[in-house]
Short mmCIF file of C-alpha atoms in Angstrom, two decimals:
data_model
loop_
_atom_site.label_atom_id
_atom_site.label_comp_id
_atom_site.label_asym_id
_atom_site.label_seq_id
_atom_site.Cartn_x
_atom_site.Cartn_y
_atom_site.Cartn_z
CA UNK A 1 147.74 106.20 14.63
CA UNK A 2 148.01 106.90 18.25
CA UNK A 3 149.81 105.24 21.05
CA UNK A 4 148.14 105.18 24.60
CA UNK A 5 150.42 104.41 27.47
CA UNK A 6 150.92 104.79 31.30
CA UNK A 7 148.53 104.67 34.22
CA UNK A 8 147.21 101.28 34.86
CA UNK A 9 145.35 98.77 32.85
CA UNK A 10 141.83 100.01 33.91
CA UNK A 11 142.61 103.49 33.22
CA UNK A 12 143.81 102.79 29.80
CA UNK A 13 141.00 100.60 28.90
CA UNK A 14 138.19 103.13 30.22
CA UNK A 15 139.91 106.04 28.32
CA UNK A 16 140.11 103.74 25.11
CA UNK A 17 136.54 102.84 25.48
CA UNK A 18 135.57 106.56 25.78
CA UNK A 19 137.30 107.16 22.51
CA UNK A 20 135.42 104.46 20.76
CA UNK A 21 131.96 105.55 22.32
CA UNK A 22 132.73 109.30 21.30
CA UNK A 23 133.41 108.32 17.60
CA UNK A 24 130.37 106.02 17.53
CA UNK A 25 128.11 108.62 18.22
CA UNK A 26 129.65 110.44 15.01
CA UNK A 27 128.79 107.74 12.55
CA UNK A 28 132.23 105.94 13.08
CA UNK A 29 132.52 102.03 13.21
CA UNK A 30 134.53 101.87 16.26
CA UNK A 31 135.63 99.03 18.40
CA UNK A 32 138.27 96.87 20.28
CA UNK A 33 139.72 94.24 18.30
CA UNK A 34 139.16 90.63 19.52
CA UNK A 35 142.54 89.40 20.66
CA UNK A 36 141.61 86.03 19.12
CA UNK A 37 140.94 87.34 15.81
CA UNK A 38 143.00 85.83 12.90
CA UNK A 39 145.18 88.08 10.55
CA UNK A 40 142.73 87.16 7.53
CA UNK A 41 139.83 88.17 9.71
CA UNK A 42 141.50 91.65 10.55
CA UNK A 43 142.45 92.34 6.79
CA UNK A 44 138.66 92.16 5.96
CA UNK A 45 138.51 95.62 7.84
CA UNK A 46 139.91 97.09 4.80
CA UNK A 47 136.57 96.40 2.94
CA UNK A 48 134.63 98.67 5.33
CA UNK A 49 133.33 101.87 3.84
CA UNK A 50 132.49 103.85 7.03
CA UNK A 51 135.20 105.90 9.00
CA UNK A 52 137.02 103.38 11.22
CA UNK A 53 138.58 103.44 14.53
CA UNK A 54 140.22 100.15 15.78
CA UNK A 55 141.39 99.93 19.20
CA UNK A 56 144.28 97.07 20.04
CA UNK A 57 144.59 96.35 23.89
CA UNK A 58 148.08 95.16 25.00
CA UNK A 59 149.31 95.84 21.60
CA UNK A 60 152.80 94.65 22.53
CA UNK A 61 151.62 91.29 22.82
CA UNK A 62 149.66 91.21 19.41
CA UNK A 63 151.97 92.65 16.91
CA UNK A 64 150.79 90.19 14.37
CA UNK A 65 147.24 91.75 14.69
CA UNK A 66 148.89 95.36 14.70
CA UNK A 67 150.58 94.47 11.55
CA UNK A 68 147.73 92.99 9.88
CA UNK A 69 145.60 96.10 10.72
CA UNK A 70 148.19 98.40 9.50
CA UNK A 71 148.21 96.52 6.03
CA UNK A 72 144.55 96.66 5.86
CA UNK A 73 144.50 100.42 6.61
CA UNK A 74 147.46 101.09 4.28
CA UNK A 75 145.53 99.31 1.21
CA UNK A 76 142.14 100.83 2.23
CA UNK A 77 143.51 104.31 2.14
CA UNK A 78 144.98 103.78 -1.30
CA UNK A 79 141.53 102.76 -2.49
CA UNK A 80 139.17 104.84 -0.62
CA UNK A 81 139.26 108.33 0.59
CA UNK A 82 137.66 107.43 4.14
CA UNK A 83 139.29 108.33 7.42
CA UNK A 84 140.55 105.48 9.58
CA UNK A 85 142.40 105.54 12.95
CA UNK A 86 144.47 102.99 14.97
CA UNK A 87 144.68 103.30 18.56
CA UNK A 88 147.26 100.99 20.11
CA UNK A 89 147.12 100.53 23.98
CA UNK A 90 150.07 99.28 25.95
CA UNK A 91 151.99 99.53 29.24
CA UNK A 92 154.79 101.66 27.62
CA UNK A 93 156.63 102.20 24.24
CA UNK A 94 159.65 99.90 24.04
CA UNK A 95 161.60 97.39 21.75
CA UNK A 96 158.22 95.93 20.45
CA UNK A 97 157.56 99.35 18.81
CA UNK A 98 161.01 99.56 17.52
CA UNK A 99 160.54 95.97 15.62
CA UNK A 100 157.40 97.42 14.02
CA UNK A 101 159.38 100.64 12.73
CA UNK A 102 161.89 98.15 11.07
CA UNK A 103 159.35 96.38 9.35
CA UNK A 104 160.30 95.20 5.79
CA UNK A 105 157.30 96.77 4.26
CA UNK A 106 157.83 100.42 4.07
CA UNK A 107 153.95 101.23 4.32
CA UNK A 108 154.06 99.51 7.58
CA UNK A 109 157.30 100.69 8.85
CA UNK A 110 156.22 104.30 7.89
CA UNK A 111 153.06 104.24 9.89
CA UNK A 112 154.87 103.18 13.07
CA UNK A 113 157.66 105.61 12.56
CA UNK A 114 154.96 108.40 12.93
CA UNK A 115 154.25 107.08 16.50
CA UNK A 116 156.59 109.42 18.34
CA UNK A 117 156.03 111.61 21.45
CA UNK A 118 153.71 114.15 19.67
CA UNK A 119 151.04 111.48 19.14
CA UNK A 120 151.73 109.24 22.20
CA UNK A 121 149.08 109.80 24.90
CA UNK A 122 150.75 109.03 28.21
CA UNK A 123 148.48 108.77 31.42
CA UNK A 124 149.92 110.14 34.77
CA UNK A 125 150.78 107.37 37.27
CA UNK A 126 148.91 109.41 39.92
CA UNK A 127 144.94 109.54 39.05
CA UNK A 128 144.06 113.55 39.08
CA UNK A 129 140.60 113.06 40.53
CA UNK A 130 140.75 110.46 43.18
CA UNK A 131 137.97 111.96 45.22
CA UNK A 132 135.58 112.26 42.48
CA UNK A 133 136.26 108.66 41.09
CA UNK A 134 136.04 107.39 44.61
CA UNK A 135 132.41 108.91 45.05
CA UNK A 136 131.29 107.57 41.75
CA UNK A 137 132.85 104.30 42.20
CA UNK A 138 131.19 103.79 45.88
CA UNK A 139 127.99 104.80 44.55
CA UNK A 140 127.75 102.35 41.66
CA UNK A 141 128.98 99.54 43.95
CA UNK A 142 126.42 100.25 46.58
CA UNK A 143 123.68 100.09 43.85
CA UNK A 144 125.14 96.95 42.41
CA UNK A 145 125.31 95.27 45.87
CA UNK A 146 121.82 96.48 46.92
CA UNK A 147 123.08 98.33 50.05
CA UNK A 148 122.86 101.81 51.03
CA UNK A 149 125.72 104.01 50.17
CA UNK A 150 127.89 105.32 53.05
CA UNK A 151 127.79 108.98 53.56
CA UNK A 152 130.65 111.43 54.25
CA UNK A 153 134.02 112.07 52.94
CA UNK A 154 136.53 109.70 51.45
CA UNK A 155 138.74 108.05 54.12
CA UNK A 156 141.98 109.49 54.85
CA UNK A 157 143.84 106.48 53.38
CA UNK A 158 142.54 107.46 50.01
CA UNK A 159 145.75 109.56 49.77
CA UNK A 160 147.61 106.26 49.38
CA UNK A 161 145.87 105.14 46.44
CA UNK A 162 147.91 105.89 43.09
CA UNK A 163 145.97 104.25 40.30
CA UNK A 164 142.28 104.03 39.44
CA UNK A 165 142.19 100.33 40.22
CA UNK A 166 143.46 101.45 43.68
CA UNK A 167 140.63 103.92 44.09
CA UNK A 168 137.86 101.59 42.90
CA UNK A 169 139.31 98.85 45.24
CA UNK A 170 139.14 101.31 48.19
CA UNK A 171 135.61 102.33 47.29
CA UNK A 172 134.60 98.69 47.36
CA UNK A 173 136.51 98.12 50.58
CA UNK A 174 134.52 101.05 52.35
CA UNK A 175 131.34 98.93 51.60
CA UNK A 176 132.47 95.55 52.47
CA UNK A 177 134.82 96.48 55.34
CA UNK A 178 134.01 99.93 56.67
CA UNK A 179 136.71 99.85 59.37
CA UNK A 180 139.64 98.84 56.87
CA UNK A 181 142.57 101.33 56.98
CA UNK A 182 143.07 101.21 53.22
CA UNK A 183 146.73 100.40 53.67
CA UNK A 184 146.46 98.25 50.62
CA UNK A 185 142.91 98.38 49.02
CA UNK A 186 143.71 95.35 46.76
CA UNK A 187 144.64 93.31 49.87
CA UNK A 188 141.36 94.51 51.51
CA UNK A 189 139.26 93.16 48.51
CA UNK A 190 141.02 89.95 48.29
CA UNK A 191 140.52 89.53 52.09
CA UNK A 192 136.94 90.17 51.90
CA UNK A 193 136.65 87.68 49.03
CA UNK A 194 138.39 84.90 51.14
CA UNK A 195 136.07 85.45 54.28
CA UNK A 196 133.25 84.99 51.87
CA UNK A 197 134.76 81.97 50.58
CA UNK A 198 135.48 80.59 53.94
CA UNK A 199 131.73 81.07 55.07
CA UNK A 200 130.71 79.25 52.02
CA UNK A 201 132.93 76.30 52.56
CA UNK A 202 132.16 76.22 56.21
CA UNK A 203 128.27 76.18 55.50
CA UNK A 204 128.94 73.19 52.97
CA UNK A 205 130.91 71.44 55.75
CA UNK A 206 134.34 71.74 54.17
CA UNK A 207 137.43 72.44 55.89
CA UNK A 208 139.51 75.62 55.68
CA UNK A 209 141.48 74.06 52.89
CA UNK A 210 138.38 74.56 50.64
CA UNK A 211 138.98 78.30 50.29
CA UNK A 212 142.70 77.88 49.71
CA UNK A 213 141.48 75.58 46.92
CA UNK A 214 139.12 77.99 45.40
CA UNK A 215 142.10 80.75 45.81
CA UNK A 216 144.44 78.11 43.90
CA UNK A 217 141.97 77.62 41.07
CA UNK A 218 141.32 81.10 40.66
CA UNK A 219 145.03 82.17 40.50
CA UNK A 220 145.87 79.40 37.87
CA UNK A 221 142.92 80.35 35.78
CA UNK A 222 143.93 83.88 35.83
CA UNK A 223 147.68 82.93 34.97
CA UNK A 224 146.61 80.61 32.01
CA UNK A 225 143.88 82.96 30.93
CA UNK A 226 141.87 80.55 28.95
CA UNK A 227 139.41 82.47 26.46
CA UNK A 228 137.67 79.78 24.70
CA UNK A 229 135.74 76.72 25.29
CA UNK A 230 138.33 74.39 23.88
CA UNK A 231 141.21 76.33 26.12
CA UNK A 232 139.01 76.02 29.26
CA UNK A 233 138.43 72.29 28.86
CA UNK A 234 142.08 71.95 28.15
CA UNK A 235 143.00 73.59 31.48
CA UNK A 236 140.14 71.84 33.45
CA UNK A 237 141.65 68.28 32.36
CA UNK A 238 145.10 69.66 33.94
CA UNK A 239 143.90 71.20 37.12
CA UNK A 240 144.03 68.02 39.21
CA UNK A 241 147.76 67.59 38.34
CA UNK A 242 148.47 71.28 38.60
CA UNK A 243 146.49 71.72 42.13
CA UNK A 244 146.93 68.18 43.50
CA UNK A 245 143.26 68.13 44.04
CA UNK A 246 140.83 65.16 43.01
CA UNK A 247 138.71 65.35 39.85
CA UNK A 248 135.54 65.80 41.88
CA UNK A 249 137.02 68.37 44.09
CA UNK A 250 138.12 70.37 40.98
CA UNK A 251 134.66 70.09 39.38
CA UNK A 252 132.91 71.16 42.55
CA UNK A 253 135.36 74.29 43.30
CA UNK A 254 135.19 75.43 39.73
CA UNK A 255 131.42 75.54 39.89
CA UNK A 256 131.61 77.56 43.08
CA UNK A 257 133.85 79.79 41.33
CA UNK A 258 131.39 80.14 38.50
CA UNK A 259 128.66 81.37 40.78
CA UNK A 260 131.25 83.86 42.37
CA UNK A 261 132.48 85.20 39.08
CA UNK A 262 130.01 84.48 36.52
CA UNK A 263 130.99 84.56 32.77
CA UNK A 264 130.58 82.88 29.62
CA UNK A 265 132.80 79.87 30.38
CA UNK A 266 133.29 77.52 33.72
CA UNK A 267 136.57 79.21 34.22
CA UNK A 268 137.18 82.92 34.19
CA UNK A 269 140.28 85.02 34.97
CA UNK A 270 140.00 87.53 37.80
CA UNK A 271 139.76 91.10 36.51
CA UNK A 272 140.76 93.84 36.57
CA UNK A 273 144.34 92.68 35.85
CA UNK A 274 145.72 94.52 38.97
CA UNK A 275 143.48 92.41 41.18
CA UNK A 276 144.16 89.16 39.49
CA UNK A 277 147.89 89.95 39.45
CA UNK A 278 147.57 90.25 43.22
CA UNK A 279 145.96 87.11 43.70
CA UNK A 280 148.55 85.41 41.60
CA UNK A 281 151.49 86.77 43.49
CA UNK A 282 149.88 85.75 46.85
CA UNK A 283 149.11 82.22 45.79
CA UNK A 284 152.53 81.40 44.01
CA UNK A 285 154.09 82.45 47.42
CA UNK A 286 151.87 80.16 49.30
CA UNK A 287 152.22 77.32 46.85
CA UNK A 288 155.37 77.65 44.98
CA UNK A 289 155.23 74.48 43.16
CA UNK A 290 152.33 75.56 40.80
CA UNK A 291 154.52 77.18 38.11
CA UNK A 292 156.76 73.94 37.91
CA UNK A 293 153.51 71.68 37.36
CA UNK A 294 152.30 74.08 34.77
CA UNK A 295 155.33 73.67 32.76
CA UNK A 296 155.30 70.05 33.09
CA UNK A 297 151.81 69.23 31.97
CA UNK A 298 150.41 72.32 30.06
CA UNK A 299 151.06 72.65 26.20
CA UNK A 300 153.22 75.35 24.79
CA UNK A 301 150.49 77.58 23.77
CA UNK A 302 149.10 77.58 27.45
CA UNK A 303 152.58 77.95 28.95
CA UNK A 304 153.35 80.94 26.60
CA UNK A 305 150.21 82.75 27.85
CA UNK A 306 151.08 82.26 31.38
CA UNK A 307 154.69 83.39 30.79
CA UNK A 308 153.25 86.56 29.04
CA UNK A 309 151.04 87.05 32.19
CA UNK A 310 153.99 86.74 34.54
CA UNK A 311 156.22 88.91 32.52
CA UNK A 312 153.72 91.59 32.40
CA UNK A 313 153.22 91.70 36.24
CA UNK A 314 156.74 91.36 37.22
CA UNK A 315 157.40 95.20 37.03
CA UNK A 316 154.70 95.68 39.46
CA UNK A 317 155.17 92.31 41.36
CA UNK A 318 158.94 91.49 41.42
CA UNK A 319 158.05 88.67 44.10
CA UNK A 320 156.70 86.72 40.88
CA UNK A 321 160.38 86.27 39.65
CA UNK A 322 160.75 82.75 41.36
CA UNK A 323 157.74 81.61 39.59
CA UNK A 324 159.03 82.28 36.08
CA UNK A 325 162.32 80.56 37.13
CA UNK A 326 160.38 77.62 38.48
CA UNK A 327 158.16 77.20 35.38
CA UNK A 328 161.03 77.14 32.89
CA UNK A 329 162.96 74.66 35.04
CA UNK A 330 160.32 72.30 34.34
CA UNK A 331 161.94 71.92 30.85
CA UNK A 332 164.76 74.42 30.48
CA UNK A 333 165.85 73.73 26.94
CA UNK A 334 162.19 74.12 25.57
CA UNK A 335 160.62 76.59 27.84
CA UNK A 336 163.62 78.99 28.04
CA UNK A 337 163.46 79.06 24.17
CA UNK A 338 159.70 79.66 24.45
CA UNK A 339 160.35 82.49 26.94
CA UNK A 340 162.50 84.36 24.65
CA UNK A 341 159.60 84.80 22.07
CA UNK A 342 157.50 86.12 25.19
CA UNK A 343 160.21 88.54 26.26
CA UNK A 344 160.42 90.43 22.92
CA UNK A 345 156.62 91.30 23.25
CA UNK A 346 156.83 92.65 26.89
CA UNK A 347 156.81 96.51 27.49
CA UNK A 348 159.26 96.02 30.21
CA UNK A 349 161.13 92.79 29.68
CA UNK A 350 164.08 93.24 31.82
CA UNK A 351 162.98 91.43 34.94
CA UNK A 352 161.39 88.59 32.93
CA UNK A 353 164.74 88.05 30.93
CA UNK A 354 166.64 87.99 34.32
CA UNK A 355 164.16 85.36 35.71
CA UNK A 356 164.63 83.42 32.68
CA UNK A 357 168.32 83.35 33.06
CA UNK A 358 168.05 82.12 36.51
CA UNK A 359 165.91 79.04 35.32
CA UNK A 360 168.51 78.34 32.56
CA UNK A 361 169.69 74.98 34.15
CA UNK A 362 172.74 74.43 31.83
CA UNK A 363 173.29 70.95 33.40
CA UNK A 364 170.26 69.82 31.46
CA UNK A 365 170.81 71.52 28.02
CA UNK A 366 172.05 69.46 24.96
CA UNK A 367 174.46 70.89 22.27
CA UNK A 368 171.34 71.73 19.86
CA UNK A 369 169.59 73.29 22.85
CA UNK A 370 172.51 75.53 23.56
CA UNK A 371 173.05 76.25 19.62
CA UNK A 372 169.25 77.23 19.26
CA UNK A 373 169.54 79.65 22.32
CA UNK A 374 172.78 81.32 21.02
CA UNK A 375 171.13 81.83 17.70
CA UNK A 376 167.94 83.30 19.39
CA UNK A 377 169.53 85.81 21.84
CA UNK A 378 172.12 86.79 19.26
CA UNK A 379 169.51 88.17 17.17
CA UNK A 380 167.82 89.84 19.79
CA UNK A 381 167.76 93.32 20.97
CA UNK A 382 168.09 94.79 24.36
CA UNK A 383 165.08 92.73 25.79
CA UNK A 384 167.05 89.68 26.28
CA UNK A 385 170.27 91.26 27.76
CA UNK A 386 170.01 89.78 31.21
CA UNK A 387 169.51 86.28 29.54
CA UNK A 388 172.72 86.48 27.44
CA UNK A 389 175.20 85.89 30.37
CA UNK A 390 173.31 82.94 31.33
CA UNK A 391 173.36 81.52 27.76
CA UNK A 392 177.07 82.19 27.63
CA UNK A 393 177.77 80.41 30.81
CA UNK A 394 175.69 77.43 29.49
CA UNK A 395 177.73 77.45 26.30
CA UNK A 396 180.94 77.58 28.17
CA UNK A 397 179.77 74.65 30.46
CA UNK A 398 178.87 72.41 27.52
CA UNK A 399 181.93 73.24 25.46
CA UNK A 400 184.75 74.48 27.80
CA UNK A 401 184.13 72.68 30.88
CA UNK A 402 185.01 69.12 29.58
CA UNK A 403 188.35 70.52 28.30
CA UNK A 404 188.95 72.26 31.51
CA UNK A 405 188.24 69.00 33.59
CA UNK A 406 190.73 67.16 31.32
CA UNK A 407 193.38 69.71 31.68
CA UNK A 408 192.86 69.86 35.65
CA UNK A 409 193.51 65.99 35.68
CA UNK A 410 196.47 66.45 33.55
CA UNK A 411 197.84 69.39 35.69
CA UNK A 412 197.38 67.03 38.82
CA UNK A 413 199.59 64.28 37.39
CA UNK A 414 202.16 66.83 35.97
CA UNK A 415 202.87 69.20 38.96
CA UNK A 416 204.58 72.25 36.83
CA UNK A 417 201.24 72.50 34.67
CA UNK A 418 199.10 73.06 37.86
CA UNK A 419 199.87 77.07 38.04
CA UNK A 420 199.19 77.34 34.44
CA UNK A 421 195.91 75.57 34.61
CA UNK A 422 195.09 77.92 37.51
CA UNK A 423 195.92 81.05 35.66
CA UNK A 424 193.65 79.85 32.72
CA UNK A 425 190.58 79.23 34.92
CA UNK A 426 191.16 82.57 36.53
CA UNK A 427 191.11 84.18 32.85
CA UNK A 428 188.02 82.21 32.19
CA UNK A 429 186.39 83.41 35.08
CA UNK A 430 187.58 86.92 34.62
CA UNK A 431 186.37 86.76 30.94
CA UNK A 432 182.86 85.55 32.25
CA UNK A 433 182.51 88.53 34.49
CA UNK A 434 183.47 90.70 31.85
CA UNK A 435 180.91 89.54 29.35
CA UNK A 436 178.10 89.34 31.92
CA UNK A 437 178.99 92.94 33.14
CA UNK A 438 179.06 94.27 29.58
CA UNK A 439 175.94 92.46 28.31
CA UNK A 440 173.92 93.25 31.62
CA UNK A 441 174.80 96.27 33.09
CA UNK A 442 172.63 95.73 36.09
CA UNK A 443 174.66 92.77 37.06
CA UNK A 444 177.48 94.80 38.37
CA UNK A 445 179.96 92.27 37.30
CA UNK A 446 182.18 93.95 35.06
CA UNK A 447 185.61 93.52 36.50
CA UNK A 448 187.06 96.64 38.75
CA UNK A 449 190.14 97.86 39.67
CA UNK A 450 191.84 96.62 43.33
CA UNK A 451 190.89 99.90 44.76
CA UNK A 452 187.10 99.29 43.66
CA UNK A 453 187.31 101.92 40.98
CA UNK A 454 185.90 101.16 37.47
CA UNK A 455 188.33 99.55 35.05
CA UNK A 456 186.61 101.01 31.93
CA UNK A 457 184.59 104.23 32.51
CA UNK A 458 180.74 103.80 32.42
CA UNK A 459 180.02 106.26 29.65
CA UNK A 460 182.45 104.32 27.32
CA UNK A 461 180.78 101.13 28.03
CA UNK A 462 177.41 102.69 27.46
CA UNK A 463 178.55 104.17 24.11
CA UNK A 464 179.97 100.57 23.20
CA UNK A 465 176.56 98.88 23.99
CA UNK A 466 174.86 101.57 21.88
CA UNK A 467 177.11 101.18 18.96
CA UNK A 468 176.70 97.50 18.88
CA UNK A 469 172.95 97.68 18.93
CA UNK A 470 172.90 100.06 16.23
CA UNK A 471 175.13 98.05 14.04
CA UNK A 472 172.72 94.89 14.69
CA UNK A 473 169.54 97.08 13.76
CA UNK A 474 171.37 97.98 10.55
CA UNK A 475 172.27 94.19 10.02
CA UNK A 476 168.84 93.31 10.56
CA UNK A 477 167.64 95.95 8.15
CA UNK A 478 169.86 94.85 5.28
CA UNK A 479 168.60 92.33 2.59
CA UNK A 480 169.08 88.81 3.99
CA UNK A 481 171.46 86.38 2.43
CA UNK A 482 170.17 83.07 1.41
CA UNK A 483 171.88 81.27 4.32
CA UNK A 484 170.04 83.81 6.87
CA UNK A 485 166.69 83.36 5.31
CA UNK A 486 167.06 79.53 5.57
CA UNK A 487 167.45 79.98 9.30
CA UNK A 488 171.29 79.81 9.84
CA UNK A 489 173.01 82.40 12.00
CA UNK A 490 176.51 82.88 10.88
CA UNK A 491 178.73 84.88 13.22
CA UNK A 492 176.69 84.03 16.33
CA UNK A 493 179.32 84.98 18.89
CA UNK A 494 180.42 88.33 17.21
CA UNK A 495 176.60 89.38 17.21
CA UNK A 496 176.37 88.19 20.93
CA UNK A 497 179.78 89.84 21.99
CA UNK A 498 180.72 92.34 19.19
CA UNK A 499 182.69 94.43 21.48
CA UNK A 500 185.10 91.77 22.68
CA UNK A 501 185.53 89.31 19.60
CA UNK A 502 187.58 90.09 16.82
CA UNK A 503 185.66 89.24 13.42
CA UNK A 504 189.06 88.54 11.82
CA UNK A 505 189.76 85.74 14.35
CA UNK A 506 190.49 82.31 13.00
CA UNK A 507 187.28 81.09 14.60
CA UNK A 508 184.96 83.34 12.82
CA UNK A 509 186.75 83.03 9.57
CA UNK A 510 186.49 79.31 9.77
CA UNK A 511 182.68 79.66 10.64
CA UNK A 512 182.28 81.78 7.57
CA UNK A 513 184.14 79.30 5.44
CA UNK A 514 181.87 76.58 6.87
CA UNK A 515 178.55 78.62 6.13
CA UNK A 516 179.82 79.75 2.62
CA UNK A 517 180.44 76.04 1.73
CA UNK A 518 177.19 74.32 3.14
CA UNK A 519 174.75 77.14 3.56
CA UNK A 520 174.34 76.24 7.17
CA UNK A 521 176.35 75.00 10.21
CA UNK A 522 175.20 72.02 12.38
CA UNK A 523 175.71 72.16 16.15
CA UNK A 524 178.14 69.18 16.00
CA UNK A 525 180.26 70.86 13.47
CA UNK A 526 180.35 73.84 15.65
CA UNK A 527 181.42 72.03 18.78
CA UNK A 528 184.54 70.80 16.85
#
């Protein structure tokens, strides 16, 4: 098993395809796993008699497929002495790989524990042969477009191109817009498309808004990524609500887009991913209402894919964070919970989890919703750290705020209680800052001394976090008790804030007693 990371999506894909082609010439059965293939279909690979190479792209988002492949290969190796290789392609190694290493089946976990730095291929973020790639791409684009290839050396702006996608965009730009300065090649390609769209809609007698409508539909398609006839039909039926266009306009513009970007289906996401992300970021900034409309009218499966696309793009496009926040605010109780499932599959989940936390509108959460979120984040790893303070604040607002409001009213009626109430409020605020600072180091909320110095040395906080996560990993590896298998989550708060809550406290003793007596604990019981 090998892991391919680093570079950009285009570089990883091309290298994986080179591996596939090389082994295909050696009589191996080599191919890329269909992202829509079911676990049952994947397990059938164990019946193949030939040497096998299976490539899984975006492995962090397809752990079910990866596990099914690992199971098939493990069973195959026990029956046949035929070589098999599994190549995982991902943005980076991270928590998604750690979960696979902790799989209950030792055959599976053993395979993934072998994925270390010694068998991980990490591409450089700076492509080593920019000039050679530029000339090859420019020649290919000129041939495809039926124009003469420009002659001469690469433009000086090529030195600013860091990835293979940038280099290819620069090569295309020198053909479409020879005078471009290549400050941002992806922008140049998008602007060339926009100019073409404007000419097309003007020739059809349409206003400038026609080009904007084309861009919006292309961005929504890239965000929702339909990859079957049924999914395309489902998105088409919702495009009028998402974009504000009439049904007839949506029909006409999607036909135009298909002529521009021909594919198997009427709607096709913009590729490569780097270019699609750029279109999304530009469109979401111009039409910020789109994400919330998607959250309002689309089914969970489509929303989960949109959140996955946004989460994957955030490290490169931090300006997309408001789009995540806006989307989950459409229905925070349902969509933040859905977002937590997405976060644990991202290679770099931190900015996505932070945007989820910003969208957690605690004023619209029920007791049951808070309870479900507490259970989810308590059992998560570091991927949801930035979300945990927002969940705790929502919990405090639902359970503690009504009590504080009542005591404030009593304090107003009875003057001597007012200073006491103020102290309690300050202690609560201090505790919340402490929790947030501990759980989310980047928040910089951990209380400091009056002179600005750290009240607790940073190395000590880092050690405490490490010990808590190591303990949680051990808890997850041990055999599960009946109540945990059935879905109950005992000791939620100690799991969430283990450094600050005493497991011997009356609260946790009572919670254990309730769980021991019933096997579960209802949210209403918890609120008492």
